[in-house]
Short mmCIF file of N, CA, C and O in Angstrom, two decimals:
data_model
loop_
_atom_site.label_atom_id
_atom_site.label_comp_id
_atom_site.label_asym_id
_atom_site.label_seq_id
_atom_site.Cartn_x
_atom_site.Cartn_y
_atom_site.Cartn_z
N LYS A 1 10.49 7.08 2.64
CA LYS A 1 9.21 6.52 3.04
C LYS A 1 9.19 5.01 2.81
O LYS A 1 8.62 4.28 3.62
N ARG A 2 9.79 4.58 1.72
CA ARG A 2 9.80 3.14 1.45
C ARG A 2 10.55 2.40 2.55
O ARG A 2 10.14 1.31 2.96
N GLN A 3 11.61 3.01 3.06
CA GLN A 3 12.40 2.36 4.11
C GLN A 3 11.57 2.13 5.37
O GLN A 3 11.68 1.10 6.02
N TYR A 4 10.70 3.09 5.72
CA TYR A 4 9.82 2.92 6.87
C TYR A 4 8.91 1.71 6.66
O TYR A 4 8.67 0.93 7.59
N LEU A 5 8.40 1.57 5.45
CA LEU A 5 7.50 0.46 5.15
C LEU A 5 8.24 -0.87 5.18
O LEU A 5 7.74 -1.86 5.72
N VAL A 6 9.44 -0.90 4.63
CA VAL A 6 10.24 -2.13 4.58
C VAL A 6 10.58 -2.61 5.99
O VAL A 6 10.61 -3.81 6.26
N ARG A 7 10.77 -1.68 6.89
CA ARG A 7 11.10 -2.05 8.28
C ARG A 7 9.95 -2.74 9.00
O ARG A 7 10.15 -3.31 10.08
N LEU A 8 8.76 -2.70 8.41
CA LEU A 8 7.61 -3.33 9.05
C LEU A 8 7.59 -4.85 8.86
O LEU A 8 6.76 -5.53 9.44
N GLY A 9 8.49 -5.37 8.03
CA GLY A 9 8.59 -6.81 7.91
C GLY A 9 8.31 -7.34 6.52
O GLY A 9 8.23 -6.61 5.53
N ASP A 10 8.12 -8.66 6.48
CA ASP A 10 7.99 -9.37 5.21
C ASP A 10 6.76 -8.98 4.38
O ASP A 10 6.88 -8.79 3.17
N PRO A 11 5.56 -8.85 4.96
CA PRO A 11 4.41 -8.53 4.12
C PRO A 11 4.58 -7.23 3.31
O PRO A 11 4.36 -7.23 2.10
N PRO A 12 5.00 -6.13 3.93
CA PRO A 12 5.21 -4.92 3.12
C PRO A 12 6.31 -5.10 2.06
O PRO A 12 6.16 -4.59 0.94
N VAL A 13 7.35 -5.83 2.38
CA VAL A 13 8.42 -6.07 1.41
C VAL A 13 7.86 -6.83 0.21
O VAL A 13 8.10 -6.46 -0.95
N ARG A 14 7.10 -7.88 0.46
CA ARG A 14 6.51 -8.66 -0.63
C ARG A 14 5.52 -7.83 -1.45
O ARG A 14 5.50 -7.90 -2.67
N PHE A 15 4.71 -7.03 -0.75
CA PHE A 15 3.72 -6.20 -1.43
C PHE A 15 4.41 -5.16 -2.32
O PHE A 15 4.03 -4.99 -3.49
N ILE A 16 5.40 -4.48 -1.80
CA ILE A 16 6.12 -3.47 -2.58
C ILE A 16 6.83 -4.13 -3.76
O ILE A 16 6.85 -3.57 -4.86
N SER A 17 7.38 -5.32 -3.56
CA SER A 17 8.02 -6.04 -4.66
C SER A 17 7.02 -6.32 -5.78
O SER A 17 7.35 -6.17 -6.96
N GLU A 18 5.82 -6.71 -5.41
CA GLU A 18 4.78 -6.95 -6.42
C GLU A 18 4.42 -5.65 -7.14
O GLU A 18 4.22 -5.64 -8.36
N LEU A 19 4.32 -4.56 -6.40
CA LEU A 19 4.02 -3.28 -7.02
C LEU A 19 5.10 -2.89 -8.02
O LEU A 19 4.80 -2.38 -9.10
N VAL A 20 6.35 -3.13 -7.66
CA VAL A 20 7.47 -2.79 -8.55
C VAL A 20 7.34 -3.57 -9.85
O VAL A 20 7.55 -3.01 -10.94
N HIS A 21 6.99 -4.83 -9.76
CA HIS A 21 6.89 -5.66 -10.96
C HIS A 21 5.65 -5.33 -11.79
O HIS A 21 5.70 -5.37 -13.01
N ARG A 22 4.56 -5.01 -11.11
CA ARG A 22 3.30 -4.79 -11.83
C ARG A 22 3.11 -3.36 -12.30
O ARG A 22 2.47 -3.13 -13.32
N ARG A 23 3.60 -2.41 -11.50
CA ARG A 23 3.36 -0.99 -11.80
C ARG A 23 4.60 -0.16 -11.50
O ARG A 23 4.56 0.73 -10.65
N PRO A 24 5.70 -0.41 -12.16
CA PRO A 24 6.95 0.28 -11.79
C PRO A 24 6.87 1.81 -11.92
O PRO A 24 7.49 2.52 -11.13
N ARG A 25 6.10 2.30 -12.85
CA ARG A 25 6.01 3.75 -13.04
C ARG A 25 5.25 4.44 -11.91
O ARG A 25 5.38 5.64 -11.71
N ASP A 26 4.43 3.67 -11.22
CA ASP A 26 3.61 4.24 -10.15
C ASP A 26 4.19 4.01 -8.76
O ASP A 26 3.53 4.33 -7.76
N LEU A 27 5.41 3.48 -8.69
CA LEU A 27 5.95 3.07 -7.40
C LEU A 27 6.00 4.23 -6.40
O LEU A 27 5.59 4.07 -5.25
N TYR A 28 6.48 5.38 -6.81
CA TYR A 28 6.59 6.49 -5.85
C TYR A 28 5.23 6.91 -5.30
O TYR A 28 5.08 7.14 -4.11
N GLY A 29 4.24 6.97 -6.16
CA GLY A 29 2.89 7.30 -5.69
C GLY A 29 2.33 6.23 -4.78
O GLY A 29 1.70 6.53 -3.76
N ASP A 30 2.57 4.95 -5.13
CA ASP A 30 2.10 3.85 -4.28
C ASP A 30 2.76 3.91 -2.91
O ASP A 30 2.09 3.72 -1.89
N VAL A 31 4.05 4.17 -2.88
CA VAL A 31 4.76 4.26 -1.60
C VAL A 31 4.22 5.44 -0.79
O VAL A 31 4.02 5.32 0.43
N ASP A 32 3.96 6.56 -1.45
CA ASP A 32 3.39 7.71 -0.74
C ASP A 32 2.03 7.35 -0.13
O ASP A 32 1.74 7.71 1.01
N ARG A 33 1.21 6.64 -0.89
CA ARG A 33 -0.11 6.25 -0.38
C ARG A 33 0.01 5.28 0.80
O ARG A 33 -0.68 5.42 1.81
N LEU A 34 0.90 4.29 0.68
CA LEU A 34 1.10 3.36 1.79
C LEU A 34 1.63 4.07 3.03
O LEU A 34 1.21 3.79 4.15
N HIS A 35 2.55 5.00 2.83
CA HIS A 35 3.11 5.74 3.96
C HIS A 35 2.04 6.61 4.62
O HIS A 35 1.98 6.71 5.85
N ALA A 36 1.17 7.21 3.82
CA ALA A 36 0.07 8.00 4.38
C ALA A 36 -0.85 7.12 5.21
O ALA A 36 -1.30 7.51 6.31
N LEU A 37 -1.14 5.91 4.73
CA LEU A 37 -1.95 4.97 5.50
C LEU A 37 -1.24 4.57 6.78
O LEU A 37 -1.87 4.47 7.84
N LEU A 38 0.06 4.35 6.71
CA LEU A 38 0.84 4.01 7.91
C LEU A 38 0.70 5.09 8.95
O LEU A 38 0.46 4.80 10.13
N GLN A 39 0.82 6.33 8.54
CA GLN A 39 0.70 7.44 9.49
C GLN A 39 -0.72 7.54 10.05
O GLN A 39 -0.90 7.93 11.20
N ASP A 40 -1.69 7.17 9.25
CA ASP A 40 -3.08 7.29 9.66
C ASP A 40 -3.52 6.17 10.60
O ASP A 40 -4.21 6.44 11.59
N VAL A 41 -3.14 4.92 10.28
CA VAL A 41 -3.68 3.79 11.05
C VAL A 41 -2.65 3.08 11.92
O VAL A 41 -3.01 2.26 12.75
N GLY A 42 -1.37 3.35 11.71
CA GLY A 42 -0.33 2.70 12.50
C GLY A 42 0.17 1.43 11.85
O GLY A 42 -0.46 0.88 10.92
N PRO A 43 1.30 0.92 12.34
CA PRO A 43 1.95 -0.21 11.69
C PRO A 43 1.18 -1.53 11.76
O PRO A 43 1.12 -2.26 10.77
N ASN A 44 0.57 -1.84 12.88
CA ASN A 44 -0.10 -3.14 13.00
C ASN A 44 -1.28 -3.26 12.04
O ASN A 44 -1.44 -4.28 11.36
N ALA A 45 -2.10 -2.23 12.00
CA ALA A 45 -3.26 -2.26 11.10
C ALA A 45 -2.82 -2.29 9.64
O ALA A 45 -3.40 -3.01 8.82
N LEU A 46 -1.79 -1.52 9.30
CA LEU A 46 -1.33 -1.51 7.91
C LEU A 46 -0.78 -2.87 7.50
O LEU A 46 -1.11 -3.37 6.42
N VAL A 47 0.03 -3.48 8.33
CA VAL A 47 0.58 -4.79 8.01
C VAL A 47 -0.55 -5.81 7.86
O VAL A 47 -0.53 -6.64 6.94
N HIS A 48 -1.54 -5.76 8.72
CA HIS A 48 -2.68 -6.67 8.60
C HIS A 48 -3.40 -6.47 7.26
O HIS A 48 -3.76 -7.44 6.59
N ALA A 49 -3.62 -5.23 6.88
CA ALA A 49 -4.29 -4.93 5.60
C ALA A 49 -3.45 -5.39 4.42
O ALA A 49 -3.98 -5.92 3.44
N ILE A 50 -2.15 -5.21 4.50
CA ILE A 50 -1.26 -5.67 3.43
C ILE A 50 -1.30 -7.18 3.33
O ILE A 50 -1.33 -7.74 2.23
N ARG A 51 -1.31 -7.87 4.47
CA ARG A 51 -1.44 -9.33 4.45
C ARG A 51 -2.73 -9.76 3.77
O ARG A 51 -2.75 -10.71 2.98
N SER A 52 -3.80 -9.06 4.07
CA SER A 52 -5.09 -9.37 3.44
C SER A 52 -5.02 -9.17 1.94
O SER A 52 -5.53 -9.99 1.17
N ALA A 53 -4.37 -8.11 1.50
CA ALA A 53 -4.22 -7.85 0.07
C ALA A 53 -3.38 -8.94 -0.59
O ALA A 53 -3.70 -9.42 -1.68
N LEU A 54 -2.30 -9.34 0.07
CA LEU A 54 -1.45 -10.41 -0.47
C LEU A 54 -2.23 -11.71 -0.56
O LEU A 54 -2.16 -12.41 -1.59
N ASP A 55 -2.98 -12.05 0.48
CA ASP A 55 -3.77 -13.29 0.48
C ASP A 55 -4.81 -13.30 -0.64
O ASP A 55 -5.13 -14.36 -1.18
N ALA A 56 -5.33 -12.12 -0.97
CA ALA A 56 -6.35 -12.01 -2.01
C ALA A 56 -5.74 -11.80 -3.40
O ALA A 56 -6.48 -11.69 -4.38
N ASN A 57 -4.41 -11.75 -3.46
CA ASN A 57 -3.72 -11.45 -4.72
C ASN A 57 -4.22 -10.15 -5.34
O ASN A 57 -4.41 -10.06 -6.55
N ARG A 58 -4.43 -9.15 -4.51
CA ARG A 58 -4.86 -7.82 -4.96
C ARG A 58 -3.73 -6.85 -4.66
O ARG A 58 -3.50 -6.50 -3.51
N PHE A 59 -3.03 -6.46 -5.67
CA PHE A 59 -1.82 -5.67 -5.49
C PHE A 59 -2.05 -4.22 -5.88
O PHE A 59 -1.49 -3.72 -6.85
N SER A 60 -2.88 -3.55 -5.10
CA SER A 60 -3.09 -2.12 -5.29
C SER A 60 -3.21 -1.46 -3.92
O SER A 60 -3.71 -2.07 -2.97
N THR A 61 -2.76 -0.24 -3.86
CA THR A 61 -2.88 0.49 -2.60
C THR A 61 -4.35 0.81 -2.32
O THR A 61 -4.73 0.95 -1.16
N ALA A 62 -5.16 0.90 -3.37
CA ALA A 62 -6.59 1.11 -3.16
C ALA A 62 -7.20 -0.06 -2.40
O ALA A 62 -8.04 0.14 -1.52
N HIS A 63 -6.78 -1.28 -2.72
CA HIS A 63 -7.31 -2.44 -2.01
C HIS A 63 -6.85 -2.44 -0.55
O HIS A 63 -7.63 -2.77 0.34
N VAL A 64 -5.61 -2.06 -0.31
CA VAL A 64 -5.13 -1.96 1.07
C VAL A 64 -5.99 -0.95 1.84
O VAL A 64 -6.40 -1.21 2.97
N ALA A 65 -6.27 0.19 1.21
CA ALA A 65 -7.12 1.20 1.86
C ALA A 65 -8.50 0.63 2.16
O ALA A 65 -9.05 0.86 3.24
N GLU A 66 -9.05 -0.12 1.21
CA GLU A 66 -10.36 -0.73 1.43
C GLU A 66 -10.32 -1.73 2.58
O GLU A 66 -11.27 -1.82 3.37
N CYS A 67 -9.24 -2.48 2.71
CA CYS A 67 -9.08 -3.43 3.82
C CYS A 67 -9.09 -2.70 5.16
O CYS A 67 -9.44 -3.28 6.19
N LEU A 68 -8.70 -1.44 5.13
CA LEU A 68 -8.66 -0.63 6.35
C LEU A 68 -9.96 0.14 6.56
O LEU A 68 -10.08 0.94 7.48
N GLY A 69 -10.94 -0.11 5.70
CA GLY A 69 -12.21 0.57 5.83
C GLY A 69 -12.20 1.97 5.24
O GLY A 69 -13.10 2.77 5.49
N ARG A 70 -11.17 2.28 4.46
CA ARG A 70 -11.07 3.58 3.81
C ARG A 70 -11.64 3.48 2.40
O ARG A 70 -11.53 2.44 1.76
N ARG A 71 -12.20 4.54 1.95
CA ARG A 71 -12.68 4.60 0.57
C ARG A 71 -11.70 5.45 -0.22
O ARG A 71 -11.61 6.65 0.00
N PRO A 72 -10.96 4.85 -1.13
CA PRO A 72 -9.92 5.58 -1.86
C PRO A 72 -10.41 6.86 -2.51
O PRO A 72 -9.70 7.84 -2.55
N ALA A 73 -11.63 6.88 -3.01
CA ALA A 73 -12.13 8.06 -3.71
C ALA A 73 -12.26 9.27 -2.77
O ALA A 73 -12.30 10.40 -3.22
N GLN A 74 -12.31 9.02 -1.46
CA GLN A 74 -12.45 10.11 -0.51
C GLN A 74 -11.11 10.64 -0.03
O GLN A 74 -11.07 11.59 0.74
N THR A 75 -10.03 10.05 -0.45
CA THR A 75 -8.70 10.42 0.00
C THR A 75 -7.95 11.04 -1.16
O THR A 75 -7.81 10.40 -2.20
N PRO A 76 -7.45 12.28 -1.03
CA PRO A 76 -6.77 12.93 -2.15
C PRO A 76 -5.64 12.10 -2.76
O PRO A 76 -5.46 12.10 -3.96
N LEU A 77 -4.90 11.37 -1.95
CA LEU A 77 -3.80 10.57 -2.48
C LEU A 77 -4.29 9.46 -3.40
O LEU A 77 -3.52 8.95 -4.19
N PHE A 78 -5.55 9.12 -3.32
CA PHE A 78 -6.09 8.02 -4.11
C PHE A 78 -6.93 8.52 -5.29
O PHE A 78 -7.62 7.75 -5.91
N GLN A 79 -6.85 9.78 -5.61
CA GLN A 79 -7.67 10.33 -6.68
C GLN A 79 -7.54 9.56 -7.99
O GLN A 79 -8.49 9.42 -8.72
N GLU A 80 -6.35 9.04 -8.29
CA GLU A 80 -6.16 8.35 -9.57
C GLU A 80 -6.97 7.09 -9.68
O GLU A 80 -7.12 6.54 -10.75
N PHE A 81 -7.51 6.58 -8.58
CA PHE A 81 -8.26 5.33 -8.61
C PHE A 81 -9.75 5.56 -8.82
O PHE A 81 -10.51 4.63 -8.89
N THR A 82 -10.18 6.81 -8.91
CA THR A 82 -11.62 7.06 -9.07
C THR A 82 -12.02 7.09 -10.52
O THR A 82 -11.24 7.15 -11.40
#
């Protein structure tokens, strides 16, 4: 799943790198959440949301979901953020 995200270009690579440094124990869950968002909204919307998160220095998948108009608490993959 991470490879699919990395293929989307520089923003996902930078975002995942930040996640690795900030939350290494949660990397697999974060990648699963990003991949679920990719499947839900498509690559263009996800990359745009990741860019917004990077610009805001907000390095959480919950913030990416919020940028996409999703509420993390309503998505099972985001239960840990509630």
